[in-house]
Coordinates of C-alpha atoms in Angstrom, one line a residue:
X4 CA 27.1 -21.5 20.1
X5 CA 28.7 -22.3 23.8
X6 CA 26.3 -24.4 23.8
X7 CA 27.0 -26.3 20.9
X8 CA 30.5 -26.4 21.5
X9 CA 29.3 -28.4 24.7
X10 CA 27.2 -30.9 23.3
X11 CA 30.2 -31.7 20.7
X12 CA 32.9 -32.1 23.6
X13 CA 30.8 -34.4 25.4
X14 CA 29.6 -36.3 22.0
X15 CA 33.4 -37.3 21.6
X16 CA 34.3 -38.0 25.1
X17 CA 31.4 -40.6 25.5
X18 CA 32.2 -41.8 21.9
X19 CA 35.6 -42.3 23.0
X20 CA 35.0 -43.9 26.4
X21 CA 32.1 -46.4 24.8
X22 CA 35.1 -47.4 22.0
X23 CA 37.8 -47.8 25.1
X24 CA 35.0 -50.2 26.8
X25 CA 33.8 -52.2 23.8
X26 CA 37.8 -52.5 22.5
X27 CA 38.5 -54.1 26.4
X28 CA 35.9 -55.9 27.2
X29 CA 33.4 -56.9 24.3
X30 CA 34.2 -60.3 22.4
X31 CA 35.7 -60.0 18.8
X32 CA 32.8 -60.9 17.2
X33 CA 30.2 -58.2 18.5
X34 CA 33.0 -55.4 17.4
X35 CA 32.1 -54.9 13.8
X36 CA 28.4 -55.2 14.5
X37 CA 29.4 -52.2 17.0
X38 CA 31.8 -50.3 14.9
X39 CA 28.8 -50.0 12.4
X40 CA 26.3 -48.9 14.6
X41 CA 28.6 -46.4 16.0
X42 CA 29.4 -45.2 12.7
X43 CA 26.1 -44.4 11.3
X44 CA 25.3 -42.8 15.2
X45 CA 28.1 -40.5 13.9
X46 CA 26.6 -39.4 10.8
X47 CA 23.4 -38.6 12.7
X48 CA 25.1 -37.1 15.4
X49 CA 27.0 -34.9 13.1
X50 CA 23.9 -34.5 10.7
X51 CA 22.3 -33.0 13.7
X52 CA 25.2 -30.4 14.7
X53 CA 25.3 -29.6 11.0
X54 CA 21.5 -28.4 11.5
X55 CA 21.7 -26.6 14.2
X56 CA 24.3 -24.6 13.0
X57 CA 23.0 -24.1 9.2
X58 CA 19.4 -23.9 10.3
X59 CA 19.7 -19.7 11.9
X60 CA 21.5 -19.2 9.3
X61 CA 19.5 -20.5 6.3
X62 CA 16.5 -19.0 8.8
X63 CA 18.2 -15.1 8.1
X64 CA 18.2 -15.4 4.6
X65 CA 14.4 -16.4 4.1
X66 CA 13.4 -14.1 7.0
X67 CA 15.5 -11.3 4.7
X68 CA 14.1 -12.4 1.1
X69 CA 10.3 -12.8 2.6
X70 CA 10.3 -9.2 5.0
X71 CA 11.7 -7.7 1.6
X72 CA 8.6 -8.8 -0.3
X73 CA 6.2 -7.9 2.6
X74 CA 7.5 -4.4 3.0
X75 CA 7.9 -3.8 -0.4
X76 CA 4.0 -4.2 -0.6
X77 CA 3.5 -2.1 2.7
X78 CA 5.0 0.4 0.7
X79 CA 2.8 0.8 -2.1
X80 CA -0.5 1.1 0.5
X81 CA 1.3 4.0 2.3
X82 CA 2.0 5.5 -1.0
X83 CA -1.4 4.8 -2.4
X84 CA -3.0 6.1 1.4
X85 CA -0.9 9.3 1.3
X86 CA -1.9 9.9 -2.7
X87 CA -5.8 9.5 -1.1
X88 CA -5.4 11.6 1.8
X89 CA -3.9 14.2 -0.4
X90 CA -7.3 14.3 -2.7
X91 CA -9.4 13.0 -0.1
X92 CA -8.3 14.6 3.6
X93 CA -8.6 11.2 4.8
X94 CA -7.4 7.7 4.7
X95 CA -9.2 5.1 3.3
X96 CA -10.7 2.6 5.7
X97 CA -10.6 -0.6 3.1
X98 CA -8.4 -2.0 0.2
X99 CA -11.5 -1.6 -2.2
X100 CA -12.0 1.8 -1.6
X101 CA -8.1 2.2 -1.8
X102 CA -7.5 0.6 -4.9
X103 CA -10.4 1.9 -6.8
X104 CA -8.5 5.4 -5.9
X105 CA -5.7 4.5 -7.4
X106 CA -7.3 3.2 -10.4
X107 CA -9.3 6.1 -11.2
X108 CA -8.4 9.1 -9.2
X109 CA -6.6 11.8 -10.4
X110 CA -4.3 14.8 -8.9
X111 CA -4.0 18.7 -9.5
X112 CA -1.7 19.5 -10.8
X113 CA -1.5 23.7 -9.3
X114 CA 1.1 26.5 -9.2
X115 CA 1.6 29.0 -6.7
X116 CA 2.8 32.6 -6.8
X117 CA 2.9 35.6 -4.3
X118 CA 0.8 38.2 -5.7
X119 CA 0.1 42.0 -4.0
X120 CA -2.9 44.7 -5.1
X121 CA -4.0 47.8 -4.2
X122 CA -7.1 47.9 -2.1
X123 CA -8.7 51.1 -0.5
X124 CA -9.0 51.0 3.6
X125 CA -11.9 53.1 5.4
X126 CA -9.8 52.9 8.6
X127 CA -7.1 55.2 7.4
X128 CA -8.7 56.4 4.1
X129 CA -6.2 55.9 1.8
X130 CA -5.1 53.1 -0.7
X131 CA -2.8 50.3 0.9
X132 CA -0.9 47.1 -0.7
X133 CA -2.8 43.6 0.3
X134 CA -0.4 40.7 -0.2
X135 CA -2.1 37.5 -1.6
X136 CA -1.3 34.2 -3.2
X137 CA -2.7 32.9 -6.6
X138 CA -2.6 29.3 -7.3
X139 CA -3.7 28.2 -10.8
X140 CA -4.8 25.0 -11.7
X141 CA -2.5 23.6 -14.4
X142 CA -3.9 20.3 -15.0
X143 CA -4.4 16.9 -13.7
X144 CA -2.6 13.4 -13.2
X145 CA -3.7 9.8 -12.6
X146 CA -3.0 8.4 -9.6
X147 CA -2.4 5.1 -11.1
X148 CA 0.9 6.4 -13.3
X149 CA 2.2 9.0 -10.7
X150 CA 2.6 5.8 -8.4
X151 CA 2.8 2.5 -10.5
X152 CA 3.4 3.9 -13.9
X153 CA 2.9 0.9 -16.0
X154 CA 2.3 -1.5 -13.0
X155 CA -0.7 -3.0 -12.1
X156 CA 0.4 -4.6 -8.9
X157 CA -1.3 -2.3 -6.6
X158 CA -4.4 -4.3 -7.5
X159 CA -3.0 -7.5 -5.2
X160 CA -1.5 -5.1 -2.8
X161 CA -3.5 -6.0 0.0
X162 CA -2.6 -9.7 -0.3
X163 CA 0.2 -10.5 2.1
X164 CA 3.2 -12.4 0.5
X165 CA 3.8 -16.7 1.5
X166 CA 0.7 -16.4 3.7
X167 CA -0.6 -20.1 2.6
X168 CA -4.1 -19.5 3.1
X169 CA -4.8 -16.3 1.1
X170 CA -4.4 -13.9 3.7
X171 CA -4.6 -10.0 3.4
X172 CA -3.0 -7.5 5.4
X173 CA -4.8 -5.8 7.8
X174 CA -5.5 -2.3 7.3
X175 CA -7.8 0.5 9.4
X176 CA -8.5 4.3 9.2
X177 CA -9.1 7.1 11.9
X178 CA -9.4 10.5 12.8
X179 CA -7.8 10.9 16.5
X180 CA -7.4 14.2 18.3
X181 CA -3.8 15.3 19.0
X182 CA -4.1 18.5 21.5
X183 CA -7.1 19.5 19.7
X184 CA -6.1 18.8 15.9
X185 CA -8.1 16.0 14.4
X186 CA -5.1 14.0 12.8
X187 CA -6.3 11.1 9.8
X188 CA -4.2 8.3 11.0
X189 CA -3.9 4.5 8.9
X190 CA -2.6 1.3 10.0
X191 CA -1.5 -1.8 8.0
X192 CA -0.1 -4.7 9.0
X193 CA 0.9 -8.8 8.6
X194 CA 2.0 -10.9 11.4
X195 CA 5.3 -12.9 11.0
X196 CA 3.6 -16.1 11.5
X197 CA 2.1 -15.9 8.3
X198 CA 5.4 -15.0 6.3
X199 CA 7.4 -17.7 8.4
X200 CA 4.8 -20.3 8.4
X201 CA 7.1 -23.0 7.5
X202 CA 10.3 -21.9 9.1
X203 CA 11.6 -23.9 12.7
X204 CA 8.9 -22.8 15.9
X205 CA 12.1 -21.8 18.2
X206 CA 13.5 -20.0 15.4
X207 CA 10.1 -18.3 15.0
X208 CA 9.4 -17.6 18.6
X209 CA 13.0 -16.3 18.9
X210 CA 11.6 -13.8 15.9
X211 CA 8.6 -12.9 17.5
X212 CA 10.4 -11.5 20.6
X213 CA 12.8 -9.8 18.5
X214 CA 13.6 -5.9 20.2
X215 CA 16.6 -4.4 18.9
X216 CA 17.0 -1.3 16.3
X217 CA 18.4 -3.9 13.7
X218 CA 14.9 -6.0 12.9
X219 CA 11.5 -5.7 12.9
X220 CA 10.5 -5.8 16.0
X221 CA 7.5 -7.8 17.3
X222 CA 5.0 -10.3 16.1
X223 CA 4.0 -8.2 13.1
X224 CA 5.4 -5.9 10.1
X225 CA 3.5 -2.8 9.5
X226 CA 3.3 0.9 8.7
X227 CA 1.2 3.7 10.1
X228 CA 0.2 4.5 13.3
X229 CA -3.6 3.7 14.8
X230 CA -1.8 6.2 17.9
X231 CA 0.2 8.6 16.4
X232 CA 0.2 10.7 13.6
X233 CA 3.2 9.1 11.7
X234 CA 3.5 6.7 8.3
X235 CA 6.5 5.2 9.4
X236 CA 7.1 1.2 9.2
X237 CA 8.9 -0.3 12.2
X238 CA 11.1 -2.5 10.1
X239 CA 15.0 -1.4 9.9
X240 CA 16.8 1.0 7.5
X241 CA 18.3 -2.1 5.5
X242 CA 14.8 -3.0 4.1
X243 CA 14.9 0.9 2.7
X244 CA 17.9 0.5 0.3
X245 CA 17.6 0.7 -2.9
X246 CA 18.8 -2.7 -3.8
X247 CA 16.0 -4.4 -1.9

């Protein structure tokens, strides 16, 4: 903004030295001719300070409407990876086999109550209590209406929103050791070129180096952790609110 503020101070003071020097030493008839040109150097002049000062902002509100739509889909593949992992102990490696889950696969539905009996011990001869838990399987729900109810948009989840060329988010599967426990890790993720394809390149490369707790830091969205065991996204709480 200092910047700008610059650029316009010096704008007028050349404007009005060039006006001083034309009104003193130009002949009559060249001052129209003059007059006009300065006048439409204004309006591009002042076209050009209007843009630079709409354009970050205009820049927010697209970054804000298109992030919404990216994460929104980044959250139905961790819902639909934790729904697997819950059935399956794993994450799914690929959108087909994820989506087919959803489609077809089913929970269990269970309850679970502490339960104690009598059971006879050799040691000491005598009857003693054994406490145990019984879980009983009370039925089973889709996948598909658990998550999406009447939705079928988990079937185009993998395709990343504004990408131009048809692009889908990338998306991997491990198992990685954490002090001895093998942890089922995911990762999916979209860079920000491909949601901001159209947007201004300094505005873009300004994006890209974003680090701060209030944006989504770095040259891509995503959620889940190739590293660590965690489903998090590392966009900011404001994408989380309900009326996003």
């Amino acid at each position: 903004m200092l910047n700008l503020i610059l650029i316009v101070v010096v704008i007028c003071l050349v404007t009005i030295g060039l006006v001083f020097l034309i009104d003193r030493f130009l002949p009559q008839k060249i001052k129209p001719v003059l007059v006009i040109a300065f006048g439409l150097l204004s309006i591009f002049l002042g076209y050009k300070i209007y843009q630079s000062i709409n354009a970050p902002i205009e820049f927010k509100k697209v970054r804000k409407e298109r992030f919404s739509r990216v994460i929104a889909k980044l959250k139905d593949i961790r819902d639909s990876q934790e729904a697997y992992k819950t059935v399956n102990g794993r994450f799914a490696n690929n959108f087909n086999s994820l989506v087919q889950f959803v489609d077809t696969g089913s929970y269990t539905i269970t309850s679970q109550k502490d339960s104690s009996f009598m059971r006879y011990d050799k040691v000491y001869q005598i009857d003693l209590q054994v406490d145990t838990v019984i879980i009983d399987t009370l039925g089973f729900i889709k996948v598909k209406d658990s998550l999406f109810k009447n939705d079928d948009r988990y079937k185009t989840m993998m395709d990343i929103p504004y990408a131009q060329g048809g692009e889908k988010f990338e998306m991997k599967a491990d198992i990685i050791d954490k002090q001895g426990y093998k942890a089922p890790v995911f990762e999916a993720k979209a860079k920000k070129d491909l949601v901001l394809y159209d947007q201004p390149t300094d505005l873009l490369a300004r994006e890209n180096a974003h680090q701060s707790v209030e944006e989504v830091n770095g040259t891509e969205i995503k959620v889940g952790s190739l590293t660590d065991v965690s489903t998090n996204g590392n966009w900011p709480p404001i994408y989380d609110r309900k009326d996003q």
